[in-house]
Short mmCIF file of N, CA and C in Angstrom, two decimals:
data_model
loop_
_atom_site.label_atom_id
_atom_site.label_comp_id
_atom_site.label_asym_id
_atom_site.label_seq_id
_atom_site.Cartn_x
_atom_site.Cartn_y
_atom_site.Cartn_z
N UNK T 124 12.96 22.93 1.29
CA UNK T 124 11.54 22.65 1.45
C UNK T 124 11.34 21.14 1.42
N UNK T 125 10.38 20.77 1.98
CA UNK T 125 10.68 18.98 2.39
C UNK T 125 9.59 18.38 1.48
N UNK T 126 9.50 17.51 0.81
CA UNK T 126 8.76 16.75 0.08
C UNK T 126 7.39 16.86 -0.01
N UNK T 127 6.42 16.10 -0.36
CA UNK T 127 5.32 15.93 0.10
C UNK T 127 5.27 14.51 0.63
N UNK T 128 6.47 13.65 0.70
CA UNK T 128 6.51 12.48 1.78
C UNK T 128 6.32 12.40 3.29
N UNK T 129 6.89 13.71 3.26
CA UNK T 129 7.37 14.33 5.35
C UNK T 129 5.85 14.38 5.78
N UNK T 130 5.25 15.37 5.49
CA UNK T 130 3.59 15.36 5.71
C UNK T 130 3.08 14.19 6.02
N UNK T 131 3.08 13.45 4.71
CA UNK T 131 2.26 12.00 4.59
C UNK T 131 2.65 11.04 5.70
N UNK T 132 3.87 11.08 6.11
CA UNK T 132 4.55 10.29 7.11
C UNK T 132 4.02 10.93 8.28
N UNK T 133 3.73 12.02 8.92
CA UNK T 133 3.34 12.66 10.47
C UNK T 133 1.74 12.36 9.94
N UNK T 134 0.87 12.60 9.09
CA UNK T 134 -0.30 12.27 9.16
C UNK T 134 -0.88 10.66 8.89
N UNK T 135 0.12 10.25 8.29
CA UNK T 135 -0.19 8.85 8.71
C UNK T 135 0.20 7.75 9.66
N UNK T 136 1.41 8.52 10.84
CA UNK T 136 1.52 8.20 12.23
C UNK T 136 0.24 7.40 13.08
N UNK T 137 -0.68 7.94 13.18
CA UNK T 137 -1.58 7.70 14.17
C UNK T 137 -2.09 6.86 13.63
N UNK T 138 -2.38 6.48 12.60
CA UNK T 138 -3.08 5.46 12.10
C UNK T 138 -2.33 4.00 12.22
N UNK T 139 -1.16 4.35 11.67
CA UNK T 139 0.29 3.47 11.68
C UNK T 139 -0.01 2.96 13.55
N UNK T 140 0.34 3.80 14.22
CA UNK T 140 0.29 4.00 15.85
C UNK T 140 -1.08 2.49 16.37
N UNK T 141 -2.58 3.41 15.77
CA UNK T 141 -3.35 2.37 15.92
C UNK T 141 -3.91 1.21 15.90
N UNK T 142 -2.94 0.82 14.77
CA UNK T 142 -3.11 -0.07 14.20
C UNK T 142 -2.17 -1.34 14.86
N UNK T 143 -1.13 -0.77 15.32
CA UNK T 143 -0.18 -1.44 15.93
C UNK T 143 -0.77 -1.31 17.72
N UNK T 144 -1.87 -0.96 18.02
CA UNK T 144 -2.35 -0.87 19.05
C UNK T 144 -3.55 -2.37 18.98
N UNK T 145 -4.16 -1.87 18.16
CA UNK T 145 -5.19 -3.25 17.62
C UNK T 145 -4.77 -4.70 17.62
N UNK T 146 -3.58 -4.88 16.79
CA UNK T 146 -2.75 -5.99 16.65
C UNK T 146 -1.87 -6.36 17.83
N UNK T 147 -1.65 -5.81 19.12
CA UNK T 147 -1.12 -6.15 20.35
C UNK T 147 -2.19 -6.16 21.34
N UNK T 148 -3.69 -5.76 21.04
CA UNK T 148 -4.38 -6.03 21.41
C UNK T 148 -5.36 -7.44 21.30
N UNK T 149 -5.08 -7.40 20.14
CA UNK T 149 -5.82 -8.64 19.45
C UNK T 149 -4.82 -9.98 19.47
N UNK T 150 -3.76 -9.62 19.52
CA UNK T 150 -2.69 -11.51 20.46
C UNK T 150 -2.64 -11.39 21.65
N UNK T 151 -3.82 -10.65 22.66
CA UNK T 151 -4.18 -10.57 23.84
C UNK T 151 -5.55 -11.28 24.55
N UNK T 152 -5.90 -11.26 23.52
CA UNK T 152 -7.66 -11.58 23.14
C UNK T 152 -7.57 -12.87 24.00
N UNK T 153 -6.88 -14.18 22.85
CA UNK T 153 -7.02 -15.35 23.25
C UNK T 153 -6.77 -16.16 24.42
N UNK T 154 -6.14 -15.14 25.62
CA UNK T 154 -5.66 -15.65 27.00
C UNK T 154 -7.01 -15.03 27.85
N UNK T 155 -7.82 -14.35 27.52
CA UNK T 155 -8.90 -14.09 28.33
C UNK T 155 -10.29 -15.04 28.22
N UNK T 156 -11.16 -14.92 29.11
CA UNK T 156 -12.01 -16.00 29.22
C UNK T 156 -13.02 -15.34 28.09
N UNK T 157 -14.26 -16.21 28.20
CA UNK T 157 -15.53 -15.80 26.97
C UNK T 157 -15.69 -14.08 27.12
N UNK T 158 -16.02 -14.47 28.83
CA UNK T 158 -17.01 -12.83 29.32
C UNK T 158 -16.24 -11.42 29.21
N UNK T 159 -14.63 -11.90 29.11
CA UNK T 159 -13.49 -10.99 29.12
C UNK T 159 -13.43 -10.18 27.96
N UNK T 160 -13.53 -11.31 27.02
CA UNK T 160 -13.59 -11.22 25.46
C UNK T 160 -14.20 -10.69 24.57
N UNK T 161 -15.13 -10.91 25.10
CA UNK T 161 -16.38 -9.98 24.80
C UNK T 161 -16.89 -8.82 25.12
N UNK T 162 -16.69 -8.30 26.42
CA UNK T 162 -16.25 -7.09 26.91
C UNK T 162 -14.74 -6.20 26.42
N UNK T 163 -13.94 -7.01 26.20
CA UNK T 163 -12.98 -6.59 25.30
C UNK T 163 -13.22 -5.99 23.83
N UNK T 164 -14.17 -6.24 23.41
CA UNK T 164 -14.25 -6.00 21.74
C UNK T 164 -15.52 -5.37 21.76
N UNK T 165 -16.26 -4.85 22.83
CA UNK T 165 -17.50 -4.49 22.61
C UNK T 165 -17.22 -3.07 23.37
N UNK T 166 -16.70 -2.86 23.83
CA UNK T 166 -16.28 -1.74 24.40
C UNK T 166 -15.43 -0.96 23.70
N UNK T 167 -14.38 -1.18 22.77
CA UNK T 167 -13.73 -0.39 22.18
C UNK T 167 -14.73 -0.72 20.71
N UNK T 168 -15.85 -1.51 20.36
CA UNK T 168 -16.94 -1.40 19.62
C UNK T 168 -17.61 -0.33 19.71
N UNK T 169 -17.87 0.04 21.01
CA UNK T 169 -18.99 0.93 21.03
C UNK T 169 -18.27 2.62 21.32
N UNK T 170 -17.22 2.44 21.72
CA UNK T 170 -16.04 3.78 21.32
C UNK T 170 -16.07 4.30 20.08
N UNK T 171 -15.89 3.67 19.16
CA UNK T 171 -15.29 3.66 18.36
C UNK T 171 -16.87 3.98 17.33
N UNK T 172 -18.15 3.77 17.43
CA UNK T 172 -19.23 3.91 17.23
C UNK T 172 -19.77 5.55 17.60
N UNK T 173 -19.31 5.25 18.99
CA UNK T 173 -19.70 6.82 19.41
C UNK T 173 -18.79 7.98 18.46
N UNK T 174 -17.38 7.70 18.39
CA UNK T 174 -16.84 8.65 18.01
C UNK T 174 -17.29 8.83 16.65
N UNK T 175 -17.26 7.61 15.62
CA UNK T 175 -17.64 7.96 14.53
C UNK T 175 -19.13 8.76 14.01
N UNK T 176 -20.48 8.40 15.43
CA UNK T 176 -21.24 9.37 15.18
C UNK T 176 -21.02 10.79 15.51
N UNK T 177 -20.48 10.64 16.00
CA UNK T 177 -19.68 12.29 17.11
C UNK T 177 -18.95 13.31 16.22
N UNK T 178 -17.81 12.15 15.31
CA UNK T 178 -17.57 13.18 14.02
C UNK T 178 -18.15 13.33 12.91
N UNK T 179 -18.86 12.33 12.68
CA UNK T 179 -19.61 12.80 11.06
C UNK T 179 -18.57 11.37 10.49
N UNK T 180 -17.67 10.66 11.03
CA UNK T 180 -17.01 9.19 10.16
C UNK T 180 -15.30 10.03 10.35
N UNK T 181 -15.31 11.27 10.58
CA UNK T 181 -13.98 11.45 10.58
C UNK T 181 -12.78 10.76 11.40
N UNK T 182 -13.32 10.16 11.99
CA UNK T 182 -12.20 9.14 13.39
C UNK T 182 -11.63 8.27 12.78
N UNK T 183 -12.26 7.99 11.30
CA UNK T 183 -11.92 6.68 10.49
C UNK T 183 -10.72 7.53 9.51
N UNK T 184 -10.50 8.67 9.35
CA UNK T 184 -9.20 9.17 8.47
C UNK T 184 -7.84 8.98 9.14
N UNK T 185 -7.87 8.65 9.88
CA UNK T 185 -6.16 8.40 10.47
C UNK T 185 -5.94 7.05 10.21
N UNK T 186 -6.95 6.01 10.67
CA UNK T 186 -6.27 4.98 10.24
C UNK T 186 -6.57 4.57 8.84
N UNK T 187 -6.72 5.41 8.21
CA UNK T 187 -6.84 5.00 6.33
C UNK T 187 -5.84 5.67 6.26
N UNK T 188 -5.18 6.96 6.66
CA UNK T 188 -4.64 8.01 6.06
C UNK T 188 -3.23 6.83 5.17
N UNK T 189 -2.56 6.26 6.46
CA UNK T 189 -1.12 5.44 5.24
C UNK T 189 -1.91 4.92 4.42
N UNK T 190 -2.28 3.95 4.23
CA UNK T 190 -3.15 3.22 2.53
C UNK T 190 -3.53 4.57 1.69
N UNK T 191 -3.90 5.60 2.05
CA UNK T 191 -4.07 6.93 0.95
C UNK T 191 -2.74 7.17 0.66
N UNK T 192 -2.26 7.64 1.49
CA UNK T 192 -0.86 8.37 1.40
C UNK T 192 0.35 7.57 0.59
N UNK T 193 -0.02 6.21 0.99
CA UNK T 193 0.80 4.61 -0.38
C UNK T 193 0.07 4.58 -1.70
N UNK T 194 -1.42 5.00 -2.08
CA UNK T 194 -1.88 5.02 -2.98
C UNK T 194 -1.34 5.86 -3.94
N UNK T 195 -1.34 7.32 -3.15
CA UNK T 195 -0.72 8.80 -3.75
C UNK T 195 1.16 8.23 -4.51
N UNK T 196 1.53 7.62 -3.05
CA UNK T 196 2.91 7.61 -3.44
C UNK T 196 3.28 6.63 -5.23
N UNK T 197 1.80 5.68 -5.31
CA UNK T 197 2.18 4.95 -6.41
C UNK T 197 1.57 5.14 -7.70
N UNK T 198 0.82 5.94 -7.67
CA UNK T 198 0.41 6.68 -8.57
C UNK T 198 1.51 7.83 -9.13
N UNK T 199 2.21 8.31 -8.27
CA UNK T 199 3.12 9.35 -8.23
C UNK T 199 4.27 8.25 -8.87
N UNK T 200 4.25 7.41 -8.85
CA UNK T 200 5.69 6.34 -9.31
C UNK T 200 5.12 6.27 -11.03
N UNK T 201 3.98 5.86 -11.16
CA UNK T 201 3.37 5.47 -12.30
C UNK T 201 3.59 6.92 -13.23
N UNK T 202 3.01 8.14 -12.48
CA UNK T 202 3.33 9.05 -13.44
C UNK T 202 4.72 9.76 -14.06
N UNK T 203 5.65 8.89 -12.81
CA UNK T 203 7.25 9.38 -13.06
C UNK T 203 7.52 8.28 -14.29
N UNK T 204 7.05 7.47 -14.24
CA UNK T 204 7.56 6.48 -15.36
C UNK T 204 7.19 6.94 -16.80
N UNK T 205 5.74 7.24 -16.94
CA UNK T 205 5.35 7.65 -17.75
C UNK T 205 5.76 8.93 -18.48
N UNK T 206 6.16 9.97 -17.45
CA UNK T 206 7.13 11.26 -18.01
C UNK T 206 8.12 10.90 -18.35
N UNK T 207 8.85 9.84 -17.89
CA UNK T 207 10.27 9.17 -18.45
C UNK T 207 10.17 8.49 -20.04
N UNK T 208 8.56 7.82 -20.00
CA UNK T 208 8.46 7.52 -21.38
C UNK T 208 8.65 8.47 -22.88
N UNK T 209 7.83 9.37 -21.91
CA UNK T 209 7.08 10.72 -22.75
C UNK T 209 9.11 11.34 -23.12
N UNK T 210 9.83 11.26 -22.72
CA UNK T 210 11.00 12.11 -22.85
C UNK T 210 11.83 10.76 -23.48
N UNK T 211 11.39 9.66 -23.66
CA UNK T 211 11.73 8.96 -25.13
C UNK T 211 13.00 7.83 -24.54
N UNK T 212 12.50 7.50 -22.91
CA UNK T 212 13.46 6.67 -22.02
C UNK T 212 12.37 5.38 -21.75
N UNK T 213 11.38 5.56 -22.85
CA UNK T 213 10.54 4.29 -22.31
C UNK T 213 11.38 2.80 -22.40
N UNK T 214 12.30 2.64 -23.16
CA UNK T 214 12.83 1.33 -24.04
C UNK T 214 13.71 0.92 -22.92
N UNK T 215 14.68 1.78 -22.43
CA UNK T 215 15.41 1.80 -21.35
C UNK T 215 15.13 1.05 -20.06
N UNK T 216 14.00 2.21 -19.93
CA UNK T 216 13.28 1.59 -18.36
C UNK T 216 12.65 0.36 -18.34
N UNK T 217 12.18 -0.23 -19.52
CA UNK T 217 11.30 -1.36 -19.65
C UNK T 217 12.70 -2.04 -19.51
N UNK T 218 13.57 -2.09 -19.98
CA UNK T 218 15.06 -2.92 -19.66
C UNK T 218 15.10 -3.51 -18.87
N UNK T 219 15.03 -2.39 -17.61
CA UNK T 219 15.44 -2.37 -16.33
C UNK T 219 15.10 -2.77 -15.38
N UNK T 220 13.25 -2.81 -16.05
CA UNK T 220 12.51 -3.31 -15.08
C UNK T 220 12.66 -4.78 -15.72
N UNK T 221 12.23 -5.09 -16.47
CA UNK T 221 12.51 -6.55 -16.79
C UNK T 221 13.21 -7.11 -16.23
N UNK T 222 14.44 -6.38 -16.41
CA UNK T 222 15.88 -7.42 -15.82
C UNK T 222 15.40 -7.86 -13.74
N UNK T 223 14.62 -6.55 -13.81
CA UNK T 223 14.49 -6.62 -12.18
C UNK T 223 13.16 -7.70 -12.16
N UNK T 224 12.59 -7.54 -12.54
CA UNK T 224 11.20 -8.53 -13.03
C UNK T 224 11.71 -10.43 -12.79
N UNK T 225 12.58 -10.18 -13.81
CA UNK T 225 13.03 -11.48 -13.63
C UNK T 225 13.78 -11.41 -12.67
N UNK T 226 14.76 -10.71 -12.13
CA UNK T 226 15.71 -11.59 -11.04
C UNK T 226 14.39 -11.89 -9.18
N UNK T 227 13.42 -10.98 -9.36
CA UNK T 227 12.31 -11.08 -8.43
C UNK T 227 11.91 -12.53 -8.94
N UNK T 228 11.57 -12.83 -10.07
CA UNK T 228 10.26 -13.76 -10.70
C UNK T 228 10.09 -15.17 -10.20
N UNK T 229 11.32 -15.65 -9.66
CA UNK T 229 11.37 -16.98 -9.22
C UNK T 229 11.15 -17.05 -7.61
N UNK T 230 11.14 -15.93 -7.15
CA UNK T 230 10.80 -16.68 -5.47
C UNK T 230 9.17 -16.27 -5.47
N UNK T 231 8.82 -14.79 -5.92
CA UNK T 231 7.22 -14.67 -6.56
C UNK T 231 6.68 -15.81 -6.85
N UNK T 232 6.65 -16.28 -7.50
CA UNK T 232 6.05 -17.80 -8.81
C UNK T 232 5.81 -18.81 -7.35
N UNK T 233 6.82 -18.84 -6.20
CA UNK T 233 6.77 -19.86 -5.44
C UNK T 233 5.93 -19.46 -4.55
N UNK T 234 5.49 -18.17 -4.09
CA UNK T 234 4.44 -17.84 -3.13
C UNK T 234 3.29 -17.23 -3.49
N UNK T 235 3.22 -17.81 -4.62
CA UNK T 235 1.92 -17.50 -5.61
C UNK T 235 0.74 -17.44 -4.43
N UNK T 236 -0.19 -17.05 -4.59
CA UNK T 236 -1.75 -16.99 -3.41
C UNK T 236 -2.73 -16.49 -4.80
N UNK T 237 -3.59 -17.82 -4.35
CA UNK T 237 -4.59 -17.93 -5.46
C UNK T 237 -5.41 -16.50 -5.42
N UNK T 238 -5.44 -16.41 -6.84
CA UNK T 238 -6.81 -14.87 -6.86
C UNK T 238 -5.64 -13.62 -6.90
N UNK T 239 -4.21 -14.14 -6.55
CA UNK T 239 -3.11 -13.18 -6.53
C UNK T 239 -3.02 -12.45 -8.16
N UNK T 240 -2.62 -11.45 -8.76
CA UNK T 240 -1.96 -10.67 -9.66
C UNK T 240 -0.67 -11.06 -9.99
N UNK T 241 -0.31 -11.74 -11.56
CA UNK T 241 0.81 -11.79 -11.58
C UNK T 241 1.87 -11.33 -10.69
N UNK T 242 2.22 -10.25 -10.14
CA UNK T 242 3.22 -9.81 -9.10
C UNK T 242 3.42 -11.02 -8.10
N UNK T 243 2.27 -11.47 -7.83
CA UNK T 243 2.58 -12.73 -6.51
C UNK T 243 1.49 -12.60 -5.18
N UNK T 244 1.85 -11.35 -5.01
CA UNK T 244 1.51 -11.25 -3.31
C UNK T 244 -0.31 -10.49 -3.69
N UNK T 245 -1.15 -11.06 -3.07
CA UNK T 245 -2.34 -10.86 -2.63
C UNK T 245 -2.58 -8.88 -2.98
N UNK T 246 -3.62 -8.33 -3.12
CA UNK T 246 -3.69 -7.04 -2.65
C UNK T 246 -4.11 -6.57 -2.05
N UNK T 247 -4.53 -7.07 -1.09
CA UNK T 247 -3.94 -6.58 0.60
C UNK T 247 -3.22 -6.33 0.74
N UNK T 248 -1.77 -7.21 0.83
CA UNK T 248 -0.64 -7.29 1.16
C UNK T 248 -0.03 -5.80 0.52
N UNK T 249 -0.37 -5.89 -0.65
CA UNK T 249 0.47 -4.44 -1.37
C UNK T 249 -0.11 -3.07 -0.98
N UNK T 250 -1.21 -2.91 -0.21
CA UNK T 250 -2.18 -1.64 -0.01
C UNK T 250 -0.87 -0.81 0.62
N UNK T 251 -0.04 -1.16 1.55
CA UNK T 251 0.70 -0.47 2.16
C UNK T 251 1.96 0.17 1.53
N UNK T 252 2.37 -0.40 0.74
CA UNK T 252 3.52 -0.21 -0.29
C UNK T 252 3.58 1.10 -0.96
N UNK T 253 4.60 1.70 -1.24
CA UNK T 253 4.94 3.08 -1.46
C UNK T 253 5.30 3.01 -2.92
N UNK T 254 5.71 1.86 -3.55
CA UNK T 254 6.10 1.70 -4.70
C UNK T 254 4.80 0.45 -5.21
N UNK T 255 5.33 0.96 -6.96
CA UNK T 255 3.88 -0.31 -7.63
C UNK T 255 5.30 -1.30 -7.71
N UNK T 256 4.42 -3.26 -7.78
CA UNK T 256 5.26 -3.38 -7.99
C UNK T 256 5.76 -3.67 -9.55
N UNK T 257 6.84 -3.97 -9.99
CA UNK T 257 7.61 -4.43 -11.59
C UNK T 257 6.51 -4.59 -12.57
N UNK T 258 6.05 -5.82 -12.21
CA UNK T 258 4.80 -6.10 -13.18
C UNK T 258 4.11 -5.25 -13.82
N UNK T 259 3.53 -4.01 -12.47
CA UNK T 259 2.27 -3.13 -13.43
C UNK T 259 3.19 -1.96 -13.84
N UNK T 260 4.12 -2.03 -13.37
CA UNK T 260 4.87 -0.68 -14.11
C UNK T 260 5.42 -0.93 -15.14
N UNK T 261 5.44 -2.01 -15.66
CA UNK T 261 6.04 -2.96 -16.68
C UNK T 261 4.82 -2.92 -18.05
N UNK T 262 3.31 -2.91 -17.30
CA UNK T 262 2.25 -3.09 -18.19
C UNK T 262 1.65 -1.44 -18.76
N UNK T 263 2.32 -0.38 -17.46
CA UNK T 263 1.56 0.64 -17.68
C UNK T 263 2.63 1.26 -19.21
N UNK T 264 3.62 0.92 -19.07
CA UNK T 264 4.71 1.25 -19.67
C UNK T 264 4.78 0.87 -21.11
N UNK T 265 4.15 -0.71 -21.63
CA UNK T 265 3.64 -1.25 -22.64
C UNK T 265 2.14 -0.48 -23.40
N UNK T 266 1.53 -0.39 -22.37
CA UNK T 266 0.42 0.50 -22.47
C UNK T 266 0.63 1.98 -22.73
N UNK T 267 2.07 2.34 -22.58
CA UNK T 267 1.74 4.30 -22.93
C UNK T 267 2.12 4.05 -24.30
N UNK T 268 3.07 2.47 -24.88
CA UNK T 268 4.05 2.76 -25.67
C UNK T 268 3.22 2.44 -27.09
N UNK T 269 1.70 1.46 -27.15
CA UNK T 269 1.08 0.97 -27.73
C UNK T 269 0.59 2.07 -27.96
N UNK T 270 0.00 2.54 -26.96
CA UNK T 270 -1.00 4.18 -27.49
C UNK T 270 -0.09 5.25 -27.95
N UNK T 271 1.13 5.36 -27.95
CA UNK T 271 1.89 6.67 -28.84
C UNK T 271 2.59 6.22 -30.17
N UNK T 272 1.75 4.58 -30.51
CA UNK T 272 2.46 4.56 -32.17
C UNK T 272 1.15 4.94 -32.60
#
């Protein structure tokens, strides 16, 4: 029986798909004239308007679906850690991650982006990510261990 990854991966295709449609559309933009340009973005504006009144907003679930489906996946990381705590491997894993914490920590620190989260990278950047990264699994982990003395 196949995961609940396999799913998440075919339903978040099209979105994945569109998105990579947008972004080869949009380093297209700047070789066309004003009137081009504007007809360019107002037309798949007003598509994209119609459909969403047409479904009730549903046209907008495919291309959210990966950012849900990365949300699920890291929440699902957070609660594996935490069952790992709960079975008395919290001391361990905090090890592990540390050790990984630090050998990450020095090229992080250098691409710091202001307003960033200790981790480094912006959160944007992480919306897509399937895993949390070191840092908060590092804090959620401090946090189960404070609340079970």
């Amino acid at each position: 029986m196949p995961g609940p990854s396999l799913p998440a991966f075919w339903y978040a295709l099209p979105g994945r798909l569109a998105w990579r449609l947008l972004l080869r559309l949009a380093t297209r933009v700047d070789r066309l004239s004003t009137g081009a340009t504007v007809l360019a973005v107002a037309v798949p504006g007003a598509a994209v308007i119609a459909l969403a009144t047409a479904t009730y907003g549903l046209v907008f679930l495919p291309p959210t679906t990966p950012y849900l489906a990365a949300a699920v996946s890291r929440r699902s990381e957070l609660r594996a850690d935490e069952h790992a705590a709960g079975l008395g491997f919290a001391a361990q894993l905090m090890a592990v991650l540390s050790e990984e914490h630090d050998r990450e920590g020095t090229p992080r620190s250098a691409r710091r982006v202001l307003g960033s989260p200790p981790g480094g990278e912006p959160l944007i950047a992480r919306l897509p990510d399937s895993h949390p990264d070191v840092h908060t699994r590092l804090q959620h982990l401090q946090a189960r261990l404070e609340r079970g003395r």
